[in-house]
Short mmCIF file of C-alpha atoms and ligand atoms in Angstrom, two decimals:
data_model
loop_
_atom_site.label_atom_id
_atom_site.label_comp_id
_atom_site.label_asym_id
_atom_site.label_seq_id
_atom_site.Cartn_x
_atom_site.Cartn_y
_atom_site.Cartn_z
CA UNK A 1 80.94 -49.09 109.31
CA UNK A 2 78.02 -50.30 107.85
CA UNK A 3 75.08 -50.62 110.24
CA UNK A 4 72.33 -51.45 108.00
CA UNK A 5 69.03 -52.77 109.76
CA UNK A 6 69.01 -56.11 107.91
CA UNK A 7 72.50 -56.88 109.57
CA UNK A 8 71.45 -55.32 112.75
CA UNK A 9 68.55 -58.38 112.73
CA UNK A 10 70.70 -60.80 112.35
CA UNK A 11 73.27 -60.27 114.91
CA UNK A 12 72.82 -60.92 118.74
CA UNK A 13 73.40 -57.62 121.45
CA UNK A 14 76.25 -59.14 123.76
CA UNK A 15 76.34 -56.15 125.92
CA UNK A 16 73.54 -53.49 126.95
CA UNK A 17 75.50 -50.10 128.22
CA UNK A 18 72.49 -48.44 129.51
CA UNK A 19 73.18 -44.75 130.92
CA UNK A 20 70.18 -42.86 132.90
CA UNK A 21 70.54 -39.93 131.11
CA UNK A 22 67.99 -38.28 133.39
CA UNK A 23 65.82 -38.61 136.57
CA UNK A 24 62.96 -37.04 135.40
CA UNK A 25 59.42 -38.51 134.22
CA UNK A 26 56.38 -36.83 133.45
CA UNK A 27 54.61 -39.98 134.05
CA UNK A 28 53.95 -41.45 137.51
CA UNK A 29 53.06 -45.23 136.42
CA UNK A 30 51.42 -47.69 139.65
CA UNK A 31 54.16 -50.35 139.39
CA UNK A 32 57.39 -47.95 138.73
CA UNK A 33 59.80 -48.85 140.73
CA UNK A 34 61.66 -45.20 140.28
CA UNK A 35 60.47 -43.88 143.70
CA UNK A 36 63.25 -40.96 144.18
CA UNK A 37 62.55 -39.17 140.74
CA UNK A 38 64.53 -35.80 140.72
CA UNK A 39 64.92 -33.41 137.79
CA UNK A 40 68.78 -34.02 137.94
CA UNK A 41 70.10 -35.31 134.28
CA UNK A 42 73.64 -36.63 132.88
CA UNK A 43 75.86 -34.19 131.50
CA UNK A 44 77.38 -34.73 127.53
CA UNK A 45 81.08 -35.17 129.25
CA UNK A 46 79.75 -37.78 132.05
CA UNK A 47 78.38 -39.29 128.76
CA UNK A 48 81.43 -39.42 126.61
CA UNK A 49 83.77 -40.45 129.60
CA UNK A 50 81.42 -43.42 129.93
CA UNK A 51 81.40 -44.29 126.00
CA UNK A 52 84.80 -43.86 125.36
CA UNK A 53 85.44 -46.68 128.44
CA UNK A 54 82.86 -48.81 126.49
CA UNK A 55 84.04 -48.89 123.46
CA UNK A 56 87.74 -49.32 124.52
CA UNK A 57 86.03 -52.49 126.29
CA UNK A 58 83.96 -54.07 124.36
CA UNK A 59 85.33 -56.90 122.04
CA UNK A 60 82.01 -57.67 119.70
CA UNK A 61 82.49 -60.45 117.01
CA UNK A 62 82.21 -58.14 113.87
CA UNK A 63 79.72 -60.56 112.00
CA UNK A 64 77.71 -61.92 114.81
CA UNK A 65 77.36 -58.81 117.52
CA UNK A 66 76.63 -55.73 118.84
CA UNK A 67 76.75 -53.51 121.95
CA UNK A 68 73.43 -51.94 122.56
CA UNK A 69 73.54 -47.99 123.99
CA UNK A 70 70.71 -47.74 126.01
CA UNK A 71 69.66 -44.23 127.00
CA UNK A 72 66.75 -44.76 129.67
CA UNK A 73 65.37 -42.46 132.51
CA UNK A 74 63.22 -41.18 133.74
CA UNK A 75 61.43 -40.99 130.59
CA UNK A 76 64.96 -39.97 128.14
CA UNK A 77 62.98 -37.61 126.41
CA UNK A 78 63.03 -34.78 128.82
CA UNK A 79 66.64 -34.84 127.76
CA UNK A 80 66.33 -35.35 124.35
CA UNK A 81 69.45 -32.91 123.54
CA UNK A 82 71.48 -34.77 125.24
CA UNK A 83 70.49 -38.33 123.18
CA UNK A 84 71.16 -35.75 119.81
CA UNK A 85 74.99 -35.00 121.10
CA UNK A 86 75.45 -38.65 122.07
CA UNK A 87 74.44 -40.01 118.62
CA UNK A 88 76.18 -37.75 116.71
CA UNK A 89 79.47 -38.20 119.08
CA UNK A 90 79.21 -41.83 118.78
CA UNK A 91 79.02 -41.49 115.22
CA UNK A 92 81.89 -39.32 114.40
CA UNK A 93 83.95 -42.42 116.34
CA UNK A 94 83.93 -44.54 113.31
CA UNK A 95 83.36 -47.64 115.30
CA UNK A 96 85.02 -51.19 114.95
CA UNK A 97 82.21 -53.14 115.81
CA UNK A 98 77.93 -52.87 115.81
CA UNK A 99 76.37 -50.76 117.61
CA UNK A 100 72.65 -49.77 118.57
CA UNK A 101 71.08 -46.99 120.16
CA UNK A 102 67.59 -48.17 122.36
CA UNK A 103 65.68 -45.89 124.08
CA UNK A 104 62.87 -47.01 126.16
CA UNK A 105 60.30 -44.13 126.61
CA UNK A 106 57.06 -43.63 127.29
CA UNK A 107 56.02 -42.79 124.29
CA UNK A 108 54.18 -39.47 125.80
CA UNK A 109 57.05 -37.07 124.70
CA UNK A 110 57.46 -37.73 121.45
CA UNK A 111 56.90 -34.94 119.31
CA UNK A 112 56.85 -34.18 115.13
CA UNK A 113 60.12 -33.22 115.71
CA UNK A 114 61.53 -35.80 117.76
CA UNK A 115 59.88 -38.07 115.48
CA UNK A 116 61.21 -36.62 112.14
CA UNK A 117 64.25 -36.76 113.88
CA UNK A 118 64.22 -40.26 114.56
CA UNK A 119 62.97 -41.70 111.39
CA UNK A 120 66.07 -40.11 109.85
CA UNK A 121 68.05 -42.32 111.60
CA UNK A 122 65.71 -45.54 112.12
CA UNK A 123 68.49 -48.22 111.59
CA UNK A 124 70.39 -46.68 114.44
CA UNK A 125 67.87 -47.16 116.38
CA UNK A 126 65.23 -49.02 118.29
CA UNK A 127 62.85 -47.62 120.55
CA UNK A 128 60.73 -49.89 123.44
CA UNK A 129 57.61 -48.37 124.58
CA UNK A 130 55.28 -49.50 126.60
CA UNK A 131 51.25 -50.12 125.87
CA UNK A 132 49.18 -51.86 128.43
CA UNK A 133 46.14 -53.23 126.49
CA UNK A 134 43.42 -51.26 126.55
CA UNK A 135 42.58 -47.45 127.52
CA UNK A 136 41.23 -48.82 130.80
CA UNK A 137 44.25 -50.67 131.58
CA UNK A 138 46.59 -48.21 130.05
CA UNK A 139 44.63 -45.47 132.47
CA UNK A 140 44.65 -47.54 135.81
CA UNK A 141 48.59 -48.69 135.16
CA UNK A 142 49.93 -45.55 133.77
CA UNK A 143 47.28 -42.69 133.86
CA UNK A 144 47.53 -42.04 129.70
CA UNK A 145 45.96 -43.00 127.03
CA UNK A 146 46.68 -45.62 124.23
CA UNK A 147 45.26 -43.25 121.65
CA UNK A 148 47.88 -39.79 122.68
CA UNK A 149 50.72 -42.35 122.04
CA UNK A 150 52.78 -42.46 119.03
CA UNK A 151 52.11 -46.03 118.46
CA UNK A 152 51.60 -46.16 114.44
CA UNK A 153 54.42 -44.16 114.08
CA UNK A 154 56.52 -47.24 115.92
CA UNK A 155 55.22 -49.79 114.12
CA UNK A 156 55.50 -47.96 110.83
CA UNK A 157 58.79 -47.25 111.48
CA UNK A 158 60.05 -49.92 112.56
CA UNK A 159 58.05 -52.51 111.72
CA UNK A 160 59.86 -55.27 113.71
CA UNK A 161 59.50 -53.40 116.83
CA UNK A 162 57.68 -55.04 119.72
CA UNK A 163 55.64 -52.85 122.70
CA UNK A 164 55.76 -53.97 126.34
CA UNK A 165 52.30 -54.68 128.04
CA UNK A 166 52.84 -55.20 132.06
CA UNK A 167 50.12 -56.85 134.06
CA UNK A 168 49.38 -55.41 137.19
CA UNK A 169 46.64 -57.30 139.89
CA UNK A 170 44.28 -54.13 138.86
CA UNK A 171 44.60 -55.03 134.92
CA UNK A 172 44.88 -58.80 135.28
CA UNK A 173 41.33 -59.70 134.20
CA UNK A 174 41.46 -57.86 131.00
CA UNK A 175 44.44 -59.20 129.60
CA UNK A 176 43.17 -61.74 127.34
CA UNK A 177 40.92 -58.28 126.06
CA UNK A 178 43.56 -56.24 125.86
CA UNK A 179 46.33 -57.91 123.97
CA UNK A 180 44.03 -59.77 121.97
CA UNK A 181 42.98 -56.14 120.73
CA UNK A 182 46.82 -55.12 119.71
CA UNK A 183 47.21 -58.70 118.07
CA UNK A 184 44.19 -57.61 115.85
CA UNK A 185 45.46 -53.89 115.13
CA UNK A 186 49.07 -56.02 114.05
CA UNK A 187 50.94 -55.10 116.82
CA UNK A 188 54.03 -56.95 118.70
CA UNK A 189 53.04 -57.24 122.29
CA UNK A 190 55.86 -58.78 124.75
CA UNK A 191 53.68 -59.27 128.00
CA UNK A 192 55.00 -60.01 131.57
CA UNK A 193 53.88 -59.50 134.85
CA UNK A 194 55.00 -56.28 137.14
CA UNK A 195 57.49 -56.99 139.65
CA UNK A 196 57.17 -56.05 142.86
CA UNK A 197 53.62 -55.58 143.35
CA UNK A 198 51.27 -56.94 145.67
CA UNK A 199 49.32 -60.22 144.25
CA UNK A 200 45.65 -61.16 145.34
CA UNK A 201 44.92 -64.19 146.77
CA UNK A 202 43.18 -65.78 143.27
CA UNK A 203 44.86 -63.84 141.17
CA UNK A 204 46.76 -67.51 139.62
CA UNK A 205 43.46 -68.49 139.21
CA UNK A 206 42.55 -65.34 136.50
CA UNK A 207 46.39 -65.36 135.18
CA UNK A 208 45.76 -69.01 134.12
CA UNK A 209 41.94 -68.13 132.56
CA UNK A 210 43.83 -64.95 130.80
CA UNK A 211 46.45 -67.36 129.43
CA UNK A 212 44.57 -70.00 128.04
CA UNK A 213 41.91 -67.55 126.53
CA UNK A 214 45.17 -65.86 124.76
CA UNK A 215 46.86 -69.54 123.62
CA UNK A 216 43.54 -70.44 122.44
CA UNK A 217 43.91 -66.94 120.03
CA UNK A 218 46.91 -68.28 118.52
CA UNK A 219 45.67 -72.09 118.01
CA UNK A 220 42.95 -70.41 116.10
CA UNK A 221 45.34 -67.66 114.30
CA UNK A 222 48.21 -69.80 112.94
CA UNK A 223 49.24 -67.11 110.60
CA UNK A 224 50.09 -64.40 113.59
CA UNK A 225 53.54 -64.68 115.14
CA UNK A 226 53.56 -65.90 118.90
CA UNK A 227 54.80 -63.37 121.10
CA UNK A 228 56.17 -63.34 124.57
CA UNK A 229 55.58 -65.58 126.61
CA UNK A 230 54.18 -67.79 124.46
CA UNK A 231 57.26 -68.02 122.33
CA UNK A 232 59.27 -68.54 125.59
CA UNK A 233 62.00 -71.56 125.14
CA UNK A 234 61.63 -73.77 128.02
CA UNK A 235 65.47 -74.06 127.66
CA UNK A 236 66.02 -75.48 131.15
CA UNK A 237 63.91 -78.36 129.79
CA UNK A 238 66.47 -78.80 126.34
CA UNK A 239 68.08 -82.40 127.35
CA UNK A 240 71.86 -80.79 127.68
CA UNK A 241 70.30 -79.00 130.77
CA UNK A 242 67.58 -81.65 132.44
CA UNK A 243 69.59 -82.53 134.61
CA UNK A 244 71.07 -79.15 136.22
CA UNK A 245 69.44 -78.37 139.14
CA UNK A 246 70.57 -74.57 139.00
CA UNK A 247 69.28 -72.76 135.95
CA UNK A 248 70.83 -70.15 134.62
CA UNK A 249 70.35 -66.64 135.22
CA UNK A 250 67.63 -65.31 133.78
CA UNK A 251 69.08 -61.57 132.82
CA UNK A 252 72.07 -60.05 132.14
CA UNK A 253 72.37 -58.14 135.94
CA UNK A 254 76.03 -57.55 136.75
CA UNK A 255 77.35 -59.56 133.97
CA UNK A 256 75.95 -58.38 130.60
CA UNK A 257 73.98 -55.02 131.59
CA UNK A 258 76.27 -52.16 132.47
CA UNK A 259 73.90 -49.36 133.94
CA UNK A 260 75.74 -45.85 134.19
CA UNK A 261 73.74 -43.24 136.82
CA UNK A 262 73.74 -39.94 135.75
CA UNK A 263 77.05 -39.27 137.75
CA UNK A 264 78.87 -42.24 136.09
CA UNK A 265 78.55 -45.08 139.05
CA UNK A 266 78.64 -48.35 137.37
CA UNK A 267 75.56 -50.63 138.62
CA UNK A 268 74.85 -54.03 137.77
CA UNK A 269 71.27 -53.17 136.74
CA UNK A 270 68.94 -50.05 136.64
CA UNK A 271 66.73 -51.71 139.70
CA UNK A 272 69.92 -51.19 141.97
CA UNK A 273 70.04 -47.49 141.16
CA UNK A 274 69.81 -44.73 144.63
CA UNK A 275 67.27 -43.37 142.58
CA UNK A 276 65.31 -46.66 143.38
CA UNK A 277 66.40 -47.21 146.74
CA UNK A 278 66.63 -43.56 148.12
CA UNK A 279 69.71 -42.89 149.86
CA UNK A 280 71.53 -46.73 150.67
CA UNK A 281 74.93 -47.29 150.18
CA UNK A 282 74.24 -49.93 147.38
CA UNK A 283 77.07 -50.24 145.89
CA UNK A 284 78.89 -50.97 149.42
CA UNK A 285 76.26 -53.59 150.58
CA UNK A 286 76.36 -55.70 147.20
CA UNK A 287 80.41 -55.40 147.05
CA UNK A 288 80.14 -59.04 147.76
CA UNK A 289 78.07 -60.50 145.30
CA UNK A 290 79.53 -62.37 142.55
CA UNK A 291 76.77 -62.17 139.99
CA UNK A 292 78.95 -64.68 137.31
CA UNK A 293 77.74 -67.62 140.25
CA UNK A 294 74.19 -68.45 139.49
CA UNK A 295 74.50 -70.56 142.76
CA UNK A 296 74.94 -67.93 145.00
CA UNK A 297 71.85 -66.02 144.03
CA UNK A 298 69.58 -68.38 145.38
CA UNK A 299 67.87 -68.99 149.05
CA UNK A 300 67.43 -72.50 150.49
CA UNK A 301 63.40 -72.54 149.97
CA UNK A 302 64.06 -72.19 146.38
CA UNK A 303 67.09 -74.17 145.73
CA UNK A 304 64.35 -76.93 146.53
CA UNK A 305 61.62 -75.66 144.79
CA UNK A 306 60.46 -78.02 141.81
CA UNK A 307 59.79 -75.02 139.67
CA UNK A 308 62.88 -73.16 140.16
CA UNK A 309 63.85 -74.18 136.35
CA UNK A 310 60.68 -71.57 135.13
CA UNK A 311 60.68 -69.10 137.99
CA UNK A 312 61.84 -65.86 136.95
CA UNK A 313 63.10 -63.29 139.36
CA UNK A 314 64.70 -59.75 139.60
CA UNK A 315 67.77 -59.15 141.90
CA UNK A 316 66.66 -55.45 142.00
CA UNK A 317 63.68 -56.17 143.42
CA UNK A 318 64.69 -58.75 145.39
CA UNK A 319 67.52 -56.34 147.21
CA UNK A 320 64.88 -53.36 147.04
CA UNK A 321 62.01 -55.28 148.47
CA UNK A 322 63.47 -57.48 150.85
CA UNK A 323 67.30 -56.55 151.40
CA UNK A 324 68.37 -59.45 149.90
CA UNK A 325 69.17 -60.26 146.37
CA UNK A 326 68.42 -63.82 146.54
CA UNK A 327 65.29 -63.53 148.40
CA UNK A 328 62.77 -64.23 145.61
CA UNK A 329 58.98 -62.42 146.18
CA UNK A 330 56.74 -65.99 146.99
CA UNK A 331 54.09 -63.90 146.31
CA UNK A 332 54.40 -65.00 142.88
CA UNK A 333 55.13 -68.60 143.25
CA UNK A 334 51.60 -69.74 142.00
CA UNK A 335 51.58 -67.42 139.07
CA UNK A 336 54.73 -69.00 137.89
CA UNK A 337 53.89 -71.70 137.91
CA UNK A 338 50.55 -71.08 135.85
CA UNK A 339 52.43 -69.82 133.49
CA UNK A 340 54.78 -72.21 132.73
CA UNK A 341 52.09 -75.22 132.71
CA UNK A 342 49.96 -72.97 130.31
CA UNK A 343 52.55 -72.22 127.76
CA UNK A 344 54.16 -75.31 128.01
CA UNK A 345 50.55 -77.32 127.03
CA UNK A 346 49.84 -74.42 124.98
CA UNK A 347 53.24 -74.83 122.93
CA UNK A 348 52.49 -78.87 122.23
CA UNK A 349 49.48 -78.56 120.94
CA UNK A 350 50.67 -75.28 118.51
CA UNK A 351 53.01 -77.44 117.29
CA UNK A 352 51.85 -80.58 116.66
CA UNK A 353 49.06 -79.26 114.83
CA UNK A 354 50.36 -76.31 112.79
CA UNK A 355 50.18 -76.93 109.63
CA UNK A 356 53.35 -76.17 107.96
CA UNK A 357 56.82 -78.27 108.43
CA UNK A 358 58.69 -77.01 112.22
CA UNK A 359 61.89 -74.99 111.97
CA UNK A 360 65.03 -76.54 113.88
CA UNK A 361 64.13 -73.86 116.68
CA UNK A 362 60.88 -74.64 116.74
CA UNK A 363 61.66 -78.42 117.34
CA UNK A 364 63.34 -77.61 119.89
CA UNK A 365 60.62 -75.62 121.69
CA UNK A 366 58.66 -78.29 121.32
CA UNK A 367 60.74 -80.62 123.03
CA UNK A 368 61.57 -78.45 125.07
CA UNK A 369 57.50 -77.81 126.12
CA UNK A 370 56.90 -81.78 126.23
CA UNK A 371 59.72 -82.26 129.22
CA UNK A 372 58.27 -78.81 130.93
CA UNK A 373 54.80 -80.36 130.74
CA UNK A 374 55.99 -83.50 131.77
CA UNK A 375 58.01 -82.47 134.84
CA UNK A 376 54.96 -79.51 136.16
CA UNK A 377 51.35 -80.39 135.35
CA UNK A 378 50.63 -81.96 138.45
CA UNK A 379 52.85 -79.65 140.40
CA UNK A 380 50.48 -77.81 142.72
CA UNK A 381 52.18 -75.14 144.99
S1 SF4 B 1 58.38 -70.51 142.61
FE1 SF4 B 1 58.65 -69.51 144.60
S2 SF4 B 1 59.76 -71.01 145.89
FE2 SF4 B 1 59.89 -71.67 143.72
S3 SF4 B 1 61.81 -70.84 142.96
FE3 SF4 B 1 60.23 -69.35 142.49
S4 SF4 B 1 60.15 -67.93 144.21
FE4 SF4 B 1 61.29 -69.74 144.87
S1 SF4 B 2 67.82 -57.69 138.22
FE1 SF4 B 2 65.75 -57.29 137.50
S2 SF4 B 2 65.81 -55.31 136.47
FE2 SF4 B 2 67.91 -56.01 136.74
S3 SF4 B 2 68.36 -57.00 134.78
FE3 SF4 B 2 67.65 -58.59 136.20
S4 SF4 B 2 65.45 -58.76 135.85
FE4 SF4 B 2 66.14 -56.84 134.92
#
């Protein structure tokens, strides 16, 4: 099948089959949630049993999407044979449908070979790595450094690709510094804040300086492309929706994400994996949940909130955290919430003053923005 790049952009990933193809890292990052590393990895046959259930599965529309094969860890490359015998299986299947091979990595591991390797095969695949501003950040996050990492190569390569920053309370104060930085060296930054970590008292107070410092970047560089989150549809706030009081899920947990452990146990999501939770019977306590009922998933303090339509939250960490999925971490009400009131402001004035004529999308993030704004900015929490 053809599987050329330029279709690949066009088409939307339906399903992410992510397999943990090993439990090893060489890294040992601040906010990783991995806490029960091992150096056990998945065998080629655990793989291929897994694949071949996949693709019997999956039911892609041929013009419009794709199943993404996402081979995570651990950091995948200490098993980097095993990602060789899975491509080249997969491809000898002569798929019906799209396909895409992601591998989220470090970025540490990757060698001239690995790299030669890859750029043979770029429009198979896509590769997320994460860079978390500057070397100080990068340092006190992660313990590497921006300038060992591979980071040219990515962008040269695939020149669409985006890097993750996270923001930890340690690295909070520089983010405005530190993504501004990438911006400037042309990079694609998708920023977000690390779950499960401990929050400092002010620490809304700096996210919302940070913020506005970085929306004030992009009022004065119209010609950039916004990144997350400032390119984040308020699409609670689109009028089909205003009225909901339960938003949707915001990720594909036990409904779009498949996550295969290295023995081939389904999971809803890598965050519910033993390797996160050491040895609990996870798959027993959450035989209940019925992640398809958006309803379900959330406590009585929030089902009241009046920001529940822009707070974001992870199951995982909710269940690894606090033993319950739908128990949300109120540690990061406020920062939510700063967020949301930032971007949203941020987003009306980008648009009503760029000067160029909106896309359809873009109107709609704009009206989108204006109800946010409306409904939040004198919500104090
Ligand atoms: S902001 Fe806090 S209280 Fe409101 S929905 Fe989110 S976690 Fe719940
Ligand atoms: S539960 Fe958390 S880790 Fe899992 S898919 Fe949702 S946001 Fe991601």
């Amino acid at each position: 099948m053809e599987n050329s790049l330029s279709n690949k952009q066009k088409i939307k990933t339906t399903r992410v089959c992510t397999l943990m193809i090993t439990h090893a890292c060489n890294l040992n990052c601040t906010y990783c949630f991995e806490k029960y590393k091992s150096s056990k990895k998945m065998t080629f046959e655990v793989a291929k049993n897994i694949l071949k259930n996949e693709f019997k599965t999956y039911k892609g529309d041929i013009k419009s999407e794709r199943l993404a094969i996402e081979l995570f860890g651990g950091e995948p490359l200490t098993n980097f044979s095993l990602i060789k015998d899975i491509y080249e299986w997969t491809k000898s299947q002569a798929l019906p449908f799209n396909y895409i091979f992601q591998i989220t990595t470090n970025g540490t591991l990757l060698s001239s070979n690995i790299k030669q390797w890859l750029k043979e095969r770029k429009d198979d695949f896509r590769i997320v790595m994460s860079v978390d501003g500057t070397e100080v950040m990068q340092q006190t996050n992660r313990g590497c450094k921006i300038s060992d990492l591979p980071i040219t190569f990515i962008k040269e390569t695939w020149p669409n690709s985006y890097f993750k920053l996270t923001l930890s309370s340690e690295t909070l104060h520089s983010y405005s510094n530190g993504i501004i930085s990438l911006y400037e060296q042309g990079f694609k930054i998708a920023s977000s804040l690390a779950e499960g970590q401990k929050w400092k008292e002010n620490d809304d107070i700096v996210y919302r300086h940070e913020l506005e410092k970085i929306a004030e970047y992009f009022l004065n560089h119209p010609e950039k492309d916004l990144e997350h989150p400032f390119n984040f549809l308020f699409k609670e706030y689109t009028d089909k929706r205003i009225n909901e009081k339960i938003p949707h899920k915001n990720c594909g947990c036990g409904t779009t994400i498949a996550m295969y452990d290295i023995d081939g146990k389904l999971y809803p999501c890598h965050l519910f994996l033993p390797m996160v939770h050491g040895n609990k019977n996870i798959l027993e306590n959450i035989k209940n949940v019925d992640f398809t009922n958006t309803s379900t998933l959330i406590d009585k303090q929030c089902a009241s909130c009046s920001i529940l339509k822009v707070c974001k939250t992870c199951y995982g960490y909710n269940y690894s955290q606090r033993d319950n999925i739908t128990s949300r971490d109120k540690g990061m009400c406020k920062l939510r919430l700063v967020e949301a009131q930032v971007i949203s402001e941020f987003q009306i004035k980008y648009f009503t003053t760029i000067n160029r004529e909106l896309s359809d999308y873009e109107l709609l993030m704009l009206k989108a923005a204006l109800s946010c704004y409306k409904h939040l900015k004198n919500v104090s929490l």
